[in-house]
Amino acid sequence: MDQPASSAPEIVEITPSAPVSTERHGWRAKCLQRLIRMDLPVPRSFAVSTEAVRGIAAGRMLDRAALDRLIGEGAGLVGVRPSAVDPEWGGPGTVLNVGINDACHERLAQTRGREAADAIYRGFVQSYAVHVARLDPDMFSDPDASLADALAAYRNETDDEFPQDPARQLAEVLRSMARAWDGPTARLLRQAKGAPPDAPLGLVVQDMALALGPGVTGSGTIQYVDSVTGDARITGRFRGQTQGKSRGRNHETLYLTCDPRGPSLQEAAPGVFADLIRFGEAARCRLREEMRIEFVVSDSQLTLIDANMVARSSRASVRIAVALVRDGIISPDEAVMRIQPRTLYDLLHRQVDPRSPRDVIVRGIPASPGAATGRIVFSTPAAQASTARGEPCVLVRRETVPEDVRGMHAAVAVLTERGGTTSHAAVIARGLGLPCIVGASQIAIDGRAGTLRVGQRILHEGDQITVDGSSGEVLAGAPDMLEPALDDSFHQLLTWADEASTIAVRANADTPEDALTARRFHAQGIGLCRTEHMFFDDSRLPAMREMIFADRPEDRRLSLDRLLPMQRADFTALFRLMDGLPVTIRLFDPPLHEFLPHDREGMRELAETLDLPLSDIVRRIEALDEFNPMLGMRGVRLGIVVPEIYDMQARAIFEATIAAARHGTGVVPEIMIPLVSAMREVELVRNRIEAVAAAVRTETRADFTYRLGVMVETPRAALRAGDIAEHCAFLSFGTNDLTQMTFGLSRDDAGRFMGSYVAQGVFPEDPFHILDQEGVGELLLIGVQRARERKPDITISVCGEHGGNPDSIAFCMRAGVDYVSCSPFRVPLARLAAARESILLRGSDPTRV
């Protein structure tokens, strides 16, 4: 037989020594106990445990003695507040003034005045009717209704008098709040904030401090930092003659500090204001956090009702954490653990001001964070023309292809109808630091008509829109923006992170601009330089296409000789910018058809450029076409079949190494072979690279060293990592392609169904966003183990987009990876994530206090 909830120690009066815990009674109960321990003026409070609340929801009511104890003596009024384990999970609304009845109303009329007593009683009747009796809210929403009207409405709706027993009122309020927590809507809301489905709820029952009555009386909130900026600033409000939704006839809102715009609490009750400042500083030091305090003033007597962490923006979070360290309140490690890595996205890029109105046109997949406003364009030439006119533009495409990289460079943001988080548009946008939304499947693009349709809404080329790549929302017009916050607090936090981290973070960088960004964010080298992006430049594409149409090796070499000085200049610039830090250059990877036009007009222009019949152009393009280019002649396969490409690139790397050394920059380039599946592939390419190195040394009479490595992108390469490791100095797991090949998924098309798959539990998360630890992760673990068994000193890294994901970084660190590499703008996030995992791995999480 179930025992009543009151027979177990499930209701605890909150005293300094009471056994109150966050896990059993919730965050609010524990916070109140800390305030009480500081000897602050907190009303008598009780914590109702999560077990008791579960019992109440299941129909096990508290006994009469327990209810009478909670109601107490004196005014006999209490408030009931939710106390979840995590404040982010929310909870049912607070119910105030429980216990008021006709007799209590008369007593209050004698001590507080008839008007105040009526307002308190009326407010509770309305709240009880809506939240407990579940009556029509429209019948009880008028704040100016009289007490008689409220009681009459309750009688008419229920055919019963308003309950006069305080214990019954409290029992019904507790049951209503317990059951509301278990409702499907509440469950979905808290799950969206990271709560488990069965998250527990505690409740706090607290004596009321009345905010209606004579003298300086009212309720208010105060905080000591700005929620948006994190700067020290007193904000809040004091509402005279107001408690919850109950308010007296002479209610008014006062500023907290002296203000020329109107009266202030500081002027009306300077002693109360001084106490609030003193209590706030004490709470900050003892609770080790910036707090928002809820208080009541009753005839100039101050009572603290509640305190919770200040709600804050990302930039405010960083500034607050750093300030707490500098004031000696928390340690640097704790500051690192307090900031979620994704928080840094909002500091690195412009953001839509959260206070600005949002006219949402469409939602898609947030692929690259930040926000930017520009005029709609539908093609790369239009983007370049818009930029030439000085007009910011947003490139809108069904999906991007390598030829669109120039347009992306010209645009301030990118929007695509198709794609996922590792599609071409997403990867390039993150590398460029451009806001990007992909997979906006509700849009319909008509490039010829120059229109973008979303339902019945039609936008035209040239219309102004804002891409919010952090939220995945496309907004109409130009909302107010917050500028990036790469201030002293940002850099200080990451300095502390680097001191705690046990893994290196490099950047994926294809251009000098990328390398500069990598250096600015203190990347420890370049972990992936994709050389193919260098060939899409207008000055290089003709030579590249000429090489593709050459039939003989010597003709290909002639075309590549034109590209050699350009590649050499590219690598020399990278080496000098990185100033001795390691640079890993991936040899040419994509299939050749990506460099050829696909429309009739482009083919005709190419025929004129190469002085060839159009039919020859069409035949060659068709011959290079593949059913599945991702699995076709690309990567090392192209390097073996058309070796002149890798020969030219190796020579450019070695000559650039010598050139950089002459300018005082010593570098040991790392050359990476892509898409390897077999040891013999590595042997063939290595032999040719060694021959090129010997030739360059002979021709220049200069010596240099380099490291040769393999990009592990195929499941077979992971399984044969031991054999492959014997022929190289490093292995870098390219988890983008490894995920594609392991799952048999196209990263460009998976976005069409991935949401449904995740929602139905097929995949716990998008495997292109968070590393699949059970499948892809197991291949990585096998590869690391087998490589190190054969070659213990081999360097192992991860250079896919997972290298910038906190969960994936944690897995990589546990797997024994030496470094991760990610897009330049994700380097700060990766540095912070690596530090947090390092702190956890050494078992010293400073937030567990």
Tab-separated table of C-alpha atoms in Angstrom, residues 245-512:
chain	number	residue	atom	x	y	z
A	245	LYS	CA	-1.411	40.236	-12.021
A	246	SER	CA	-2.925	41.867	-8.940
A	247	ARG	CA	-2.554	45.607	-8.838
A	248	GLY	CA	-3.954	48.502	-6.855
A	249	ARG	CA	-5.614	51.588	-8.231
A	250	ASN	CA	-2.478	53.703	-7.667
A	251	HIS	CA	-0.067	51.277	-9.280
A	252	GLU	CA	2.926	52.775	-11.066
A	253	THR	CA	6.243	51.629	-12.502
A	254	LEU	CA	9.399	53.215	-11.130
A	255	TYR	CA	12.919	53.223	-12.497
A	256	LEU	CA	15.406	51.542	-10.209
A	257	THR	CA	18.121	54.203	-10.385
A	258	CYS	CA	17.742	57.967	-10.498
A	259	ASP	CA	16.461	58.875	-13.944
A	260	PRO	CA	15.355	62.231	-15.398
A	261	ARG	CA	12.475	60.475	-17.159
A	262	GLY	CA	10.580	59.759	-13.951
A	263	PRO	CA	10.564	58.692	-10.288
A	264	SER	CA	12.877	55.952	-9.087
A	265	LEU	CA	13.122	53.443	-6.275
A	266	GLN	CA	16.536	54.888	-5.423
A	267	GLU	CA	14.856	58.208	-4.630
A	268	ALA	CA	11.685	56.803	-3.034
A	269	ALA	CA	13.472	54.305	-0.769
A	270	PRO	CA	17.233	54.879	-0.774
A	271	GLY	CA	17.791	52.382	2.036
A	272	VAL	CA	15.994	49.637	0.099
A	273	PHE	CA	17.989	50.428	-3.018
A	274	ALA	CA	21.277	50.332	-1.106
A	275	ASP	CA	20.341	46.947	0.341
A	276	LEU	CA	19.580	45.623	-3.149
A	277	ILE	CA	23.039	46.675	-4.341
A	278	ARG	CA	24.679	45.083	-1.307
A	279	PHE	CA	22.661	41.865	-1.599
A	280	GLY	CA	23.415	41.619	-5.331
A	281	GLU	CA	27.169	41.835	-4.772
A	282	ALA	CA	26.973	39.279	-1.976
A	283	ALA	CA	24.957	36.894	-4.149
A	284	ARG	CA	27.453	37.264	-6.999
A	285	CYS	CA	30.354	36.330	-4.758
A	286	ARG	CA	28.688	33.520	-2.820
A	287	LEU	CA	26.685	32.011	-5.701
A	288	ARG	CA	29.564	32.631	-8.133
A	289	GLU	CA	27.207	33.922	-10.789
A	290	GLU	CA	25.462	37.046	-12.042
A	291	MET	CA	21.988	36.894	-10.544
A	292	ARG	CA	18.601	38.400	-11.275
A	293	ILE	CA	16.823	39.039	-7.976
A	294	GLU	CA	13.065	39.160	-7.543
A	295	PHE	CA	11.994	41.207	-4.539
A	296	VAL	CA	9.051	42.725	-2.689
A	297	VAL	CA	9.012	45.979	-0.780
A	298	SER	CA	6.279	46.216	1.855
A	299	ASP	CA	6.058	49.638	3.458
A	300	SER	CA	9.821	50.123	2.811
A	301	GLN	CA	10.699	46.663	4.165
A	302	LEU	CA	12.686	44.566	1.662
A	303	THR	CA	12.151	40.832	1.103
A	304	LEU	CA	13.938	38.667	-1.491
A	305	ILE	CA	11.538	36.262	-3.139
A	306	ASP	CA	13.724	34.522	-5.667
A	307	ALA	CA	17.040	34.697	-7.501
A	308	ASN	CA	18.149	33.060	-10.699
A	309	MET	CA	20.888	33.350	-13.253
A	310	VAL	CA	20.651	36.373	-15.491
A	311	ALA	CA	19.336	35.499	-18.937
A	312	ARG	CA	22.105	36.420	-21.325
A	313	SER	CA	23.182	36.585	-24.936
A	314	SER	CA	26.209	34.698	-26.157
A	315	ARG	CA	28.467	37.733	-25.960
A	316	ALA	CA	27.211	38.504	-22.459
A	317	SER	CA	27.939	34.924	-21.378
A	318	VAL	CA	31.596	35.257	-22.338
A	319	ARG	CA	32.050	38.680	-20.735
A	320	ILE	CA	30.381	37.559	-17.510
A	321	ALA	CA	32.521	34.419	-17.232
A	322	VAL	CA	35.753	36.325	-17.860
A	323	ALA	CA	34.797	39.063	-15.380
A	324	LEU	CA	34.098	36.454	-12.688
A	325	VAL	CA	37.588	35.014	-13.194
A	326	ARG	CA	39.242	38.419	-13.088
A	327	ASP	CA	37.417	39.205	-9.844
A	328	GLY	CA	38.714	35.983	-8.301
A	329	ILE	CA	35.273	34.376	-8.025
A	330	ILE	CA	35.770	31.393	-10.362
A	331	SER	CA	38.797	29.725	-11.974
A	332	PRO	CA	39.821	29.933	-15.655
A	333	ASP	CA	38.906	26.254	-16.092
A	334	GLU	CA	35.429	26.933	-14.759
A	335	ALA	CA	34.998	29.841	-17.151
A	336	VAL	CA	35.921	27.497	-20.001
A	337	MET	CA	33.403	24.900	-18.799
A	338	ARG	CA	30.632	27.478	-18.432
A	339	ILE	CA	30.683	28.538	-22.089
A	340	GLN	CA	29.143	26.147	-24.596
A	341	PRO	CA	31.306	26.077	-27.748
A	342	ARG	CA	28.396	26.938	-30.032
A	343	THR	CA	28.030	30.177	-28.084
A	344	LEU	CA	31.089	31.500	-29.916
A	345	TYR	CA	29.307	31.423	-33.277
A	346	ASP	CA	27.327	34.476	-32.214
A	347	LEU	CA	30.502	36.365	-31.356
A	348	LEU	CA	32.314	35.562	-34.600
A	349	HIS	CA	29.648	36.861	-36.951
A	350	ARG	CA	27.097	39.591	-37.239
A	351	GLN	CA	23.806	38.548	-35.669
A	352	VAL	CA	20.233	39.728	-35.971
A	353	ASP	CA	19.522	41.812	-32.879
A	354	PRO	CA	17.165	39.697	-30.737
A	355	ARG	CA	15.200	42.869	-29.979
A	356	SER	CA	14.507	43.494	-33.684
A	357	PRO	CA	11.189	42.407	-35.320
A	358	ARG	CA	11.512	39.335	-37.577
A	359	ASP	CA	9.442	38.912	-40.751
A	360	VAL	CA	10.240	35.270	-41.565
A	361	ILE	CA	9.923	34.330	-45.233
A	362	VAL	CA	11.101	30.713	-45.057
A	363	ARG	CA	13.089	28.352	-42.849
A	364	GLY	CA	15.842	25.977	-43.927
A	365	ILE	CA	18.838	24.187	-42.472
A	366	PRO	CA	21.287	26.543	-40.694
A	367	ALA	CA	24.544	25.617	-42.450
A	368	SER	CA	26.896	28.495	-41.636
A	369	PRO	CA	26.261	30.949	-38.783
A	370	GLY	CA	25.936	34.687	-38.810
A	371	ALA	CA	23.546	37.066	-40.521
A	372	ALA	CA	23.806	39.338	-43.542
A	373	THR	CA	21.470	41.510	-45.575
A	374	GLY	CA	21.634	41.846	-49.355
A	375	ARG	CA	19.711	41.931	-52.592
A	376	ILE	CA	18.651	38.668	-54.227
A	377	VAL	CA	20.737	37.425	-57.170
A	378	PHE	CA	20.395	34.077	-58.916
A	379	SER	CA	23.779	33.585	-60.624
A	380	THR	CA	27.506	34.050	-60.149
A	381	PRO	CA	27.772	36.793	-62.839
A	382	ALA	CA	24.914	38.684	-61.198
A	383	ALA	CA	26.635	38.404	-57.808
A	384	GLN	CA	29.901	39.709	-59.226
A	385	ALA	CA	28.101	42.580	-60.980
A	386	SER	CA	26.240	43.497	-57.802
A	387	THR	CA	29.477	43.605	-55.819
A	388	ALA	CA	31.106	45.745	-58.537
A	389	ARG	CA	28.265	48.267	-58.056
A	390	GLY	CA	28.878	48.257	-54.294
A	391	GLU	CA	25.547	46.547	-53.575
A	392	PRO	CA	25.645	43.624	-51.096
A	393	CYS	CA	23.870	40.589	-52.500
A	394	VAL	CA	22.584	37.167	-51.421
A	395	LEU	CA	23.309	34.343	-53.865
A	396	VAL	CA	20.214	32.146	-54.220
A	397	ARG	CA	20.662	28.799	-56.003
A	398	ARG	CA	18.953	25.431	-56.163
A	399	GLU	CA	22.328	24.036	-55.143
A	400	THR	CA	25.862	25.317	-55.671
A	401	VAL	CA	28.573	23.727	-57.803
A	402	PRO	CA	32.316	24.471	-57.865
A	403	GLU	CA	31.781	27.140	-60.528
A	404	ASP	CA	29.692	29.100	-58.017
A	405	VAL	CA	32.654	29.649	-55.682
A	406	ARG	CA	33.356	32.983	-57.387
A	407	GLY	CA	29.763	34.033	-56.821
A	408	MET	CA	29.983	32.987	-53.182
A	409	HIS	CA	33.095	35.113	-52.781
A	410	ALA	CA	31.129	38.062	-54.159
A	411	ALA	CA	27.999	37.502	-52.052
A	412	VAL	CA	27.404	38.344	-48.384
A	413	ALA	CA	25.257	35.235	-47.825
A	414	VAL	CA	24.044	32.100	-49.583
A	415	LEU	CA	20.618	30.436	-49.755
A	416	THR	CA	19.991	27.103	-51.492
A	417	GLU	CA	16.866	25.070	-52.091
A	418	ARG	CA	18.689	21.758	-51.705
A	419	GLY	CA	21.555	20.355	-49.661
A	420	GLY	CA	22.508	19.474	-46.114
A	421	THR	CA	25.042	20.573	-43.527
A	422	THR	CA	27.975	19.132	-45.483
A	423	SER	CA	26.797	20.044	-48.978
A	424	HIS	CA	29.061	22.079	-51.254
A	425	ALA	CA	27.351	25.344	-50.310
A	426	ALA	CA	27.582	24.634	-46.582
A	427	VAL	CA	31.255	23.641	-46.594
A	428	ILE	CA	32.429	26.550	-48.740
A	429	ALA	CA	30.289	29.085	-46.854
A	430	ARG	CA	31.728	28.006	-43.514
A	431	GLY	CA	35.215	28.316	-44.949
A	432	LEU	CA	34.475	31.836	-46.168
A	433	GLY	CA	32.618	32.839	-43.005
A	434	LEU	CA	29.436	33.519	-45.009
A	435	PRO	CA	25.988	33.070	-43.470
A	436	CYS	CA	24.339	30.187	-45.295
A	437	ILE	CA	21.010	28.372	-45.264
A	438	VAL	CA	20.576	25.167	-47.264
A	439	GLY	CA	17.709	22.746	-47.778
A	440	ALA	CA	15.075	25.516	-47.909
A	441	SER	CA	12.791	23.129	-49.781
A	442	GLN	CA	9.739	25.414	-49.632
A	443	ILE	CA	11.258	27.945	-52.042
A	444	ALA	CA	10.728	27.753	-55.800
A	445	ILE	CA	13.369	29.493	-57.920
A	446	ASP	CA	12.687	30.731	-61.445
A	447	GLY	CA	16.021	32.073	-62.649
A	448	ARG	CA	14.694	33.161	-66.038
A	449	ALA	CA	11.832	35.144	-64.528
A	450	GLY	CA	14.077	36.351	-61.735
A	451	THR	CA	11.658	35.312	-59.003
A	452	LEU	CA	11.709	33.429	-55.732
A	453	ARG	CA	8.349	32.040	-54.624
A	454	VAL	CA	7.427	30.858	-51.130
A	455	GLY	CA	3.795	29.817	-51.077
A	456	GLN	CA	1.847	32.853	-52.224
A	457	ARG	CA	4.722	35.213	-51.513
A	458	ILE	CA	6.851	36.246	-54.517
A	459	LEU	CA	10.221	37.967	-54.256
A	460	HIS	CA	12.103	39.377	-57.228
A	461	GLU	CA	15.776	39.663	-58.094
A	462	GLY	CA	16.990	42.810	-56.384
A	463	ASP	CA	14.621	42.521	-53.402
A	464	GLN	CA	16.346	42.847	-50.043
A	465	ILE	CA	16.422	39.857	-47.694
A	466	THR	CA	18.407	38.820	-44.626
A	467	VAL	CA	19.905	35.349	-44.218
A	468	ASP	CA	20.191	34.311	-40.562
A	469	GLY	CA	22.491	31.334	-40.816
A	470	SER	CA	22.397	30.795	-37.054
A	471	SER	CA	18.645	30.162	-36.875
A	472	GLY	CA	18.009	28.948	-40.431
A	473	GLU	CA	15.518	31.763	-41.071
A	474	VAL	CA	15.314	34.003	-44.139
A	475	LEU	CA	13.904	37.396	-43.180
A	476	ALA	CA	12.378	40.142	-45.272
A	477	GLY	CA	14.165	43.466	-45.322
A	478	ALA	CA	17.041	44.601	-43.137
A	479	PRO	CA	16.545	44.061	-39.386
A	480	ASP	CA	18.905	45.640	-36.869
A	481	MET	CA	22.203	43.782	-36.418
A	482	LEU	CA	24.698	43.156	-33.634
A	483	GLU	CA	28.319	43.372	-34.734
A	484	PRO	CA	30.850	40.602	-33.954
A	485	ALA	CA	32.279	40.677	-30.436
A	486	LEU	CA	35.901	39.619	-30.868
A	487	ASP	CA	36.906	41.663	-27.862
A	488	ASP	CA	39.348	41.183	-25.023
A	489	SER	CA	36.990	38.786	-23.187
A	490	PHE	CA	36.717	36.556	-26.274
A	491	HIS	CA	40.490	36.290	-26.679
A	492	GLN	CA	41.079	35.847	-22.953
A	493	LEU	CA	38.642	32.931	-22.758
A	494	LEU	CA	40.341	31.183	-25.677
A	495	THR	CA	43.772	31.769	-24.152
A	496	TRP	CA	42.584	29.929	-21.057
A	497	ALA	CA	41.132	27.233	-23.322
A	498	ASP	CA	44.461	26.688	-25.082
A	499	GLU	CA	46.208	26.366	-21.730
A	500	ALA	CA	43.804	23.573	-20.751
A	501	SER	CA	43.673	21.726	-24.091
A	502	THR	CA	45.611	18.554	-24.892
A	503	ILE	CA	44.896	18.438	-28.641
A	504	ALA	CA	45.916	20.761	-31.470
A	505	VAL	CA	43.429	22.565	-33.699
A	506	ARG	CA	44.280	23.429	-37.296
A	507	ALA	CA	42.245	25.116	-40.003
A	508	ASN	CA	41.066	24.088	-43.446
A	509	ALA	CA	42.366	26.914	-45.633
A	510	ASP	CA	42.426	27.103	-49.431
A	511	THR	CA	43.408	30.734	-50.012
A	512	PRO	CA	45.599	33.407	-48.426
